[in-house]
Coordinates of C-alpha atoms in Angstrom, one line a residue:
M1 CA -20.2 -26.9 23.8
V2 CA -18.5 -30.0 25.3
A3 CA -18.9 -33.2 23.3
D4 CA -20.6 -36.3 24.5
P5 CA -18.3 -38.8 26.3
T6 CA -15.9 -40.3 23.8
P7 CA -17.1 -43.6 22.3
Q8 CA -15.1 -46.6 23.5
T9 CA -14.4 -47.5 19.9
C10 CA -12.4 -44.3 19.3
P11 CA -8.8 -44.5 20.4
V12 CA -7.5 -41.8 22.6
G13 CA -4.0 -40.4 21.8
D14 CA -1.6 -38.0 23.5
Y15 CA -1.8 -35.5 20.6
T16 CA -1.3 -31.9 21.9
S17 CA -1.6 -28.6 20.1
Y18 CA 1.9 -27.5 21.2
D19 CA 5.1 -29.3 22.1
T20 CA 8.9 -29.2 21.5
G21 CA 11.4 -31.9 20.6
P22 CA 14.3 -33.0 18.4
A23 CA 13.7 -32.3 14.7
L24 CA 11.2 -34.6 13.0
T25 CA 9.7 -35.8 16.3
F26 CA 6.2 -34.6 15.3
F27 CA 6.2 -36.3 11.9
Q28 CA 7.2 -39.5 13.6
R29 CA 4.5 -39.1 16.2
M30 CA 1.9 -38.5 13.5
D31 CA 3.0 -41.6 11.7
A32 CA 2.4 -43.6 14.9
Y33 CA -1.0 -42.0 15.4
Q34 CA -2.0 -42.9 11.9
D35 CA -0.8 -46.5 12.3
G36 CA -2.7 -46.9 15.5
A37 CA -5.9 -45.1 14.8
R38 CA -7.8 -44.7 11.4
P39 CA -9.5 -42.5 10.4
V40 CA -9.8 -40.6 13.7
M41 CA -8.6 -40.5 17.3
R42 CA -9.4 -38.4 20.3
S43 CA -7.2 -35.9 22.1
E44 CA -8.1 -35.2 25.8
E45 CA -6.2 -31.8 25.8
A46 CA -8.4 -28.9 27.0
N47 CA -12.0 -30.0 26.6
G48 CA -11.1 -32.6 24.0
Y49 CA -11.1 -32.7 20.3
W50 CA -11.0 -35.0 17.3
V51 CA -7.8 -35.7 15.3
F52 CA -8.4 -37.1 11.8
T53 CA -5.5 -39.3 10.6
D54 CA -6.7 -40.5 7.2
H55 CA -6.0 -38.7 3.9
E56 CA -9.6 -39.1 2.7
A57 CA -11.1 -37.8 5.9
I58 CA -8.7 -34.8 6.0
H59 CA -9.3 -33.9 2.4
D60 CA -13.1 -34.2 2.8
G61 CA -13.1 -32.2 6.0
L62 CA -11.3 -29.3 4.4
Q63 CA -13.8 -29.1 1.6
R64 CA -17.0 -29.6 3.6
T65 CA -17.7 -26.0 4.7
D66 CA -21.3 -27.2 5.3
L67 CA -20.0 -29.3 8.2
W68 CA -16.8 -27.7 9.3
S69 CA -16.3 -24.0 10.0
S70 CA -13.0 -22.1 9.8
S71 CA -14.3 -19.6 12.5
A72 CA -12.0 -21.5 14.9
I73 CA -8.6 -22.9 13.8
I74 CA -6.9 -23.7 17.1
P75 CA -8.3 -27.0 18.6
T76 CA -8.1 -25.8 22.2
D77 CA -9.8 -22.5 21.4
P78 CA -13.3 -23.1 20.0
N79 CA -14.5 -19.5 20.6
P80 CA -11.5 -17.3 19.7
P81 CA -11.7 -13.5 20.4
F82 CA -10.1 -12.8 17.0
R83 CA -11.0 -13.2 13.3
L84 CA -8.1 -13.5 10.8
I85 CA -9.4 -12.5 7.4
P86 CA -10.0 -14.3 5.1
L87 CA -8.7 -17.5 6.8
M88 CA -11.4 -17.6 9.5
L89 CA -14.3 -16.7 7.2
D90 CA -16.6 -19.2 5.7
P91 CA -18.2 -19.0 2.3
P92 CA -20.0 -16.9 1.1
E93 CA -18.4 -14.2 3.3
H94 CA -14.9 -15.6 2.5
T95 CA -15.3 -15.4 -1.3
P96 CA -15.0 -11.7 -2.1
W97 CA -11.9 -11.4 0.1
R98 CA -10.3 -14.2 -1.9
V99 CA -11.2 -12.3 -5.1
L100 CA -9.5 -9.1 -3.7
L101 CA -6.3 -10.9 -2.9
R102 CA -5.8 -13.5 -5.6
G103 CA -4.3 -11.2 -8.2
Y104 CA -1.3 -10.4 -6.0
F105 CA -0.4 -14.1 -6.0
S106 CA -1.4 -15.2 -9.5
P107 CA 1.0 -17.4 -11.5
K108 CA 1.7 -14.5 -14.0
R109 CA 2.6 -12.1 -11.2
V110 CA 4.7 -14.6 -9.4
R111 CA 6.7 -15.4 -12.5
S112 CA 7.4 -11.7 -13.0
M113 CA 9.2 -11.7 -9.6
A114 CA 11.5 -14.7 -10.4
D115 CA 14.6 -12.7 -11.6
E116 CA 14.5 -10.4 -8.5
Q117 CA 14.1 -13.5 -6.2
R118 CA 17.1 -15.1 -7.8
R119 CA 19.1 -12.0 -7.3
L120 CA 18.1 -11.7 -3.7
A121 CA 18.7 -15.4 -2.9
G122 CA 22.2 -15.2 -4.5
E123 CA 23.0 -12.1 -2.5
I124 CA 22.1 -13.7 0.8
I125 CA 23.9 -16.9 0.0
D126 CA 27.0 -15.2 -1.3
G127 CA 27.4 -13.5 2.0
L128 CA 27.5 -16.9 3.7
V129 CA 29.8 -19.0 1.4
A130 CA 33.1 -18.0 3.0
Q131 CA 31.9 -18.6 6.5
G132 CA 31.7 -22.3 6.0
E133 CA 28.6 -22.6 8.3
C134 CA 25.4 -20.9 9.2
D135 CA 22.1 -21.3 11.1
F136 CA 20.0 -21.7 8.0
V137 CA 16.8 -20.7 9.8
D138 CA 18.1 -17.3 10.9
A139 CA 20.4 -16.5 8.0
V140 CA 18.3 -17.7 5.0
A141 CA 14.9 -19.2 5.7
R142 CA 13.5 -16.3 7.7
V143 CA 15.2 -13.5 5.6
F144 CA 14.6 -14.6 2.0
P145 CA 10.8 -15.1 1.9
A146 CA 10.1 -12.3 4.4
T147 CA 12.0 -9.8 2.2
I148 CA 9.9 -10.8 -0.8
F149 CA 6.8 -10.5 1.3
L150 CA 7.7 -6.9 2.4
Q151 CA 8.1 -6.0 -1.3
I152 CA 4.6 -7.4 -2.1
M153 CA 3.1 -5.6 0.8
G154 CA 4.9 -2.3 0.4
M155 CA 6.6 -2.4 3.8
P156 CA 10.1 -1.1 4.5
P157 CA 12.8 -3.8 4.4
T158 CA 14.8 -1.8 7.0
K159 CA 12.3 -2.9 9.6
L160 CA 12.7 -6.7 8.8
P161 CA 14.4 -7.6 12.1
E162 CA 11.6 -5.9 14.1
F163 CA 9.0 -7.6 12.0
L164 CA 10.6 -11.0 12.5
E165 CA 10.6 -10.4 16.3
W166 CA 6.9 -9.7 16.2
E167 CA 6.2 -12.7 14.1
G168 CA 8.1 -14.9 16.6
M169 CA 6.0 -13.5 19.4
I170 CA 2.8 -14.3 17.7
L171 CA 3.5 -17.7 16.2
H172 CA 6.4 -19.2 18.2
S173 CA 5.6 -18.4 21.8
G174 CA 4.0 -21.7 22.6
T175 CA 1.4 -21.4 25.4
D176 CA 2.5 -17.9 26.5
R177 CA -0.7 -16.1 25.5
D178 CA 0.4 -12.8 26.9
R179 CA 3.4 -12.7 24.6
V180 CA 1.2 -13.7 21.7
A181 CA -1.2 -10.9 22.5
A182 CA 1.7 -8.4 22.8
G183 CA 3.1 -9.3 19.4
T184 CA -0.4 -9.1 17.8
G185 CA -0.9 -5.7 19.3
L186 CA 2.4 -4.5 17.9
V187 CA 1.5 -5.7 14.4
I188 CA -2.0 -4.1 14.5
E189 CA -0.6 -0.9 15.8
Y190 CA 2.0 -0.8 13.0
F191 CA -0.5 -1.4 10.2
A192 CA -2.9 1.1 11.7
G193 CA -0.1 3.7 11.5
L194 CA 1.0 2.6 8.0
I195 CA -2.6 2.8 6.6
A196 CA -3.0 6.3 8.1
E197 CA 0.2 7.4 6.5
R198 CA -0.8 6.0 3.1
R199 CA -4.2 7.7 3.3
A200 CA -2.6 11.0 4.1
A201 CA -0.1 10.8 1.2
P202 CA -1.5 8.3 -1.4
D203 CA 0.7 7.1 -4.3
P204 CA -1.4 6.6 -7.4
D205 CA 1.3 4.6 -9.0
A206 CA 1.9 2.1 -6.2
T207 CA 0.8 -1.5 -6.8
D208 CA 1.6 -3.0 -3.4
I209 CA -1.1 -4.6 -1.2
V210 CA -1.3 -1.9 1.5
N211 CA -1.8 0.9 -1.0
S212 CA -4.3 -1.1 -3.0
A213 CA -6.2 -2.1 0.2
L214 CA -7.1 1.6 0.8
S215 CA -9.6 1.4 -2.1
W216 CA -10.9 -2.1 -1.5
E217 CA -14.7 -2.6 -1.6
I218 CA -17.0 -5.5 -0.9
D219 CA -20.5 -5.4 -2.2
G220 CA -20.0 -1.8 -3.2
E221 CA -19.0 -0.7 0.3
P222 CA -15.5 0.2 1.5
V223 CA -13.8 -2.4 3.7
N224 CA -13.9 -1.1 7.3
D225 CA -10.6 -0.6 9.2
A226 CA -11.1 -3.4 11.6
D227 CA -11.5 -6.0 8.8
L228 CA -8.6 -4.4 6.9
L229 CA -6.3 -4.7 9.9
N230 CA -7.3 -8.3 10.5
C231 CA -6.5 -9.1 6.9
M232 CA -3.1 -7.3 7.2
L233 CA -2.4 -9.3 10.4
L234 CA -3.1 -12.6 8.6
L235 CA -0.9 -11.7 5.6
F236 CA 1.9 -10.7 8.0
M237 CA 1.8 -14.0 9.8
A238 CA 1.6 -16.1 6.6
G239 CA 4.2 -14.1 4.7
L240 CA 6.8 -14.2 7.4
D241 CA 6.4 -17.8 8.6
T242 CA 5.2 -20.6 6.3
V243 CA 7.9 -20.6 3.5
S244 CA 10.5 -20.1 6.2
S245 CA 9.4 -23.2 8.0
Q246 CA 8.9 -25.3 4.9
S247 CA 12.3 -24.4 3.4
S248 CA 14.0 -25.3 6.7
Y249 CA 12.6 -28.9 6.6
M250 CA 13.5 -29.0 2.9
F251 CA 17.2 -28.2 3.7
L252 CA 17.1 -30.5 6.7
H253 CA 16.2 -33.4 4.4
L254 CA 18.9 -32.6 1.9
A255 CA 21.5 -32.1 4.6
T256 CA 20.9 -35.6 5.8
H257 CA 20.3 -37.3 2.5
P258 CA 23.5 -36.9 0.4
A259 CA 22.2 -38.9 -2.6
D260 CA 19.2 -36.6 -3.0
R261 CA 21.4 -33.6 -2.5
K262 CA 23.7 -34.8 -5.3
R263 CA 20.8 -35.2 -7.6
V264 CA 19.7 -31.7 -7.0
T265 CA 23.2 -30.4 -7.7
D266 CA 23.8 -32.6 -10.8
D267 CA 20.4 -32.0 -12.3
P268 CA 18.7 -28.6 -11.5
D269 CA 15.9 -29.6 -13.9
L270 CA 14.8 -32.0 -11.1
I271 CA 14.2 -29.1 -8.7
P272 CA 10.4 -28.8 -9.3
I273 CA 10.0 -32.5 -8.5
V274 CA 12.1 -32.1 -5.4
V275 CA 9.9 -29.2 -4.2
E276 CA 6.7 -31.2 -4.6
E277 CA 8.0 -34.4 -3.1
I278 CA 9.3 -32.6 0.0
L279 CA 6.1 -30.6 0.3
R280 CA 4.3 -34.0 0.3
A281 CA 6.5 -35.7 2.8
Y282 CA 6.9 -32.8 5.3
P283 CA 3.6 -30.8 5.4
I284 CA 4.0 -28.2 8.1
V285 CA 0.4 -26.9 8.5
Q286 CA -1.9 -28.7 11.0
T287 CA -5.2 -26.8 10.9
A288 CA -8.4 -27.2 12.8
R289 CA -12.1 -26.6 12.2
K290 CA -15.3 -26.3 14.3
A291 CA -18.3 -28.5 13.6
V292 CA -21.4 -26.5 12.7
K293 CA -23.9 -29.3 13.3
D294 CA -24.4 -32.8 14.6
T295 CA -23.3 -35.4 12.1
E296 CA -21.4 -38.6 11.6
F297 CA -18.2 -37.8 9.7
H298 CA -16.2 -40.8 8.5
G299 CA -17.7 -42.9 11.2
C300 CA -17.0 -40.3 13.9
P301 CA -20.1 -39.1 16.0
V302 CA -19.5 -35.3 15.8
K303 CA -21.6 -32.8 17.8
A304 CA -22.1 -29.2 16.9
G305 CA -19.3 -27.1 18.5
D306 CA -16.8 -30.0 18.5
M307 CA -13.3 -29.1 17.4
A308 CA -11.3 -31.3 15.1
V309 CA -7.7 -31.2 13.8
F310 CA -7.1 -32.0 10.1
P311 CA -3.3 -32.5 10.0
L312 CA -1.8 -32.2 6.6
S313 CA 1.2 -34.1 7.9
A314 CA -1.1 -37.2 8.2
A315 CA -2.5 -36.7 4.7
G316 CA 0.9 -36.3 3.0
R317 CA 2.4 -39.4 4.8
D318 CA -0.6 -41.7 4.3
E319 CA 0.8 -44.9 2.8
T320 CA -2.6 -46.0 1.5
V321 CA -2.5 -43.0 -0.9
H322 CA 1.3 -42.7 -1.4
P323 CA 3.2 -46.0 -1.3
G324 CA 6.3 -45.5 0.8
A325 CA 4.9 -42.2 1.9
R326 CA 7.2 -41.6 4.9
R327 CA 10.3 -41.3 2.8
V328 CA 11.2 -38.9 0.1
N329 CA 11.3 -40.6 -3.3
L330 CA 12.4 -38.3 -6.2
D331 CA 11.4 -41.0 -8.7
R332 CA 7.8 -41.2 -7.4
D333 CA 5.3 -41.6 -10.2
S334 CA 3.1 -38.9 -8.8
T335 CA 3.8 -36.1 -6.3
K336 CA 0.2 -35.0 -6.0
H337 CA -0.5 -33.7 -2.5
I338 CA -2.7 -31.5 -0.4
S339 CA 0.1 -29.8 1.6
F340 CA -1.3 -26.4 0.6
G341 CA -4.7 -27.4 2.0
G342 CA -8.0 -28.0 0.2
G343 CA -11.3 -26.5 -0.4
P344 CA -12.0 -22.7 -0.5
H345 CA -9.1 -22.1 2.0
R346 CA -6.4 -23.7 -0.1
C347 CA -3.3 -21.6 0.3
L348 CA -3.6 -18.4 -1.7
G349 CA 0.2 -18.1 -1.9
S350 CA 1.0 -21.6 -3.2
H351 CA 2.5 -20.4 -6.5
L352 CA 4.7 -17.9 -4.7
A353 CA 5.8 -20.5 -2.2
R354 CA 6.7 -23.1 -4.9
Q355 CA 8.8 -20.5 -6.7
E356 CA 10.6 -19.3 -3.6
L357 CA 11.5 -22.9 -2.6
A358 CA 12.7 -23.7 -6.1
V359 CA 14.8 -20.5 -6.3
L360 CA 16.4 -21.2 -2.9
L361 CA 17.3 -24.8 -4.0
E362 CA 18.8 -23.6 -7.3
E363 CA 20.8 -20.7 -6.0
W364 CA 22.1 -22.5 -2.8
H365 CA 23.3 -25.6 -4.6
R366 CA 24.9 -23.5 -7.3
R367 CA 27.1 -22.0 -4.6
I368 CA 27.2 -24.7 -1.8
P369 CA 26.6 -28.1 -3.4
D370 CA 27.9 -30.2 -0.4
Y371 CA 26.9 -29.6 3.2
G372 CA 25.7 -31.4 6.3
L373 CA 24.4 -30.8 9.8
A374 CA 26.7 -29.2 12.3
E375 CA 24.4 -30.4 15.1
R376 CA 20.9 -31.9 15.5
P377 CA 18.2 -29.3 15.3
T378 CA 15.1 -28.9 17.4
E379 CA 11.5 -28.1 16.5
H380 CA 8.2 -27.0 17.9
S381 CA 4.7 -27.8 17.0
G382 CA 1.5 -25.7 16.8
G383 CA -0.6 -24.8 13.8
V384 CA 2.6 -24.6 11.8
W385 CA 5.4 -27.0 12.7
A386 CA 8.8 -25.3 12.5
L387 CA 12.5 -25.9 13.2
D388 CA 14.0 -23.7 15.9
D389 CA 17.4 -23.8 14.2
L390 CA 19.3 -25.6 11.4
K391 CA 23.0 -25.3 11.7
L392 CA 24.7 -26.3 8.5
R393 CA 28.4 -26.7 7.8
W394 CA 30.4 -27.0 4.5
N395 CA 34.0 -26.6 3.3
A396 CA 34.6 -22.9 2.6

């Protein structure tokens, strides 16, 4: 459904769902959108959609499943031909899937992985120290969290380069829908084969997600293969992408802010605060929702079927909530944020992500305390903002 003509009182901005530019371009643009239009503006991309720019409206929208559906999460695609599970399910259908998955990402289970994660991070970084430089995105950010994800899923680490190629096809192909579809097909085909293999030769002692999923039930009925594959596809995309992108922005900040970097090196106990403050200042997820009925939402005349973006970057950098929000302040009184989302779809892997980011900071700065940019990186937007590269240099 196409919305009614945009009211004259609603500013129109040049927000688009995908673009490229020098690093931090999109955070700066979002700051400008927020300064010029609160709590909402209108994008004329595709058939048009709303972009909420105010922390309160964004937080409210993510919680109001009675008004906003997750059945569509790309603002230019209100009727998607796919259904990522459980991300694109609304309550109550969403709830049993959350129950099935949450144990794999519980605080207790995540803490049990910490020593192995430190070992892995140290091994990766030790292989770089003597080089004096690296592309952090390719050498660390993509490899470290993805390897951990493969262990949780029960997938072979020897195939990591191939998995990363598929992930790039799905999530970083911009507007090339054919390449996205091809990557999606490769992942679905792989999981279909893997599930068939595990069914043919089950391992009763295995505790990974793929093996466990073979016996999942919802309301007393086995999960069908189509839903199972859609769930595996979502986990694949999230597990190989989000921490990679977030850690890259974290190290970009530290590479360009030597005072903050020195504090991390001098006082490792500060690392949990560093993680939270950088998560607040550089939220990478910009999600969308579809209106389920006509309503007025924070003064915006929404029609059923309208799409709206709820950018976490605007929420985290809202200076009415966080004074001086657009700069990292490691002495901030509160680092509370919604960079993992809000409502029933709040990130299931937040405990894992926090620990991975903290481990990376600790192990990197133990070995490479002083470093800087070798050249200015570039980035691309989308549902998840990401750096294309991050070339760092240090004295070997």
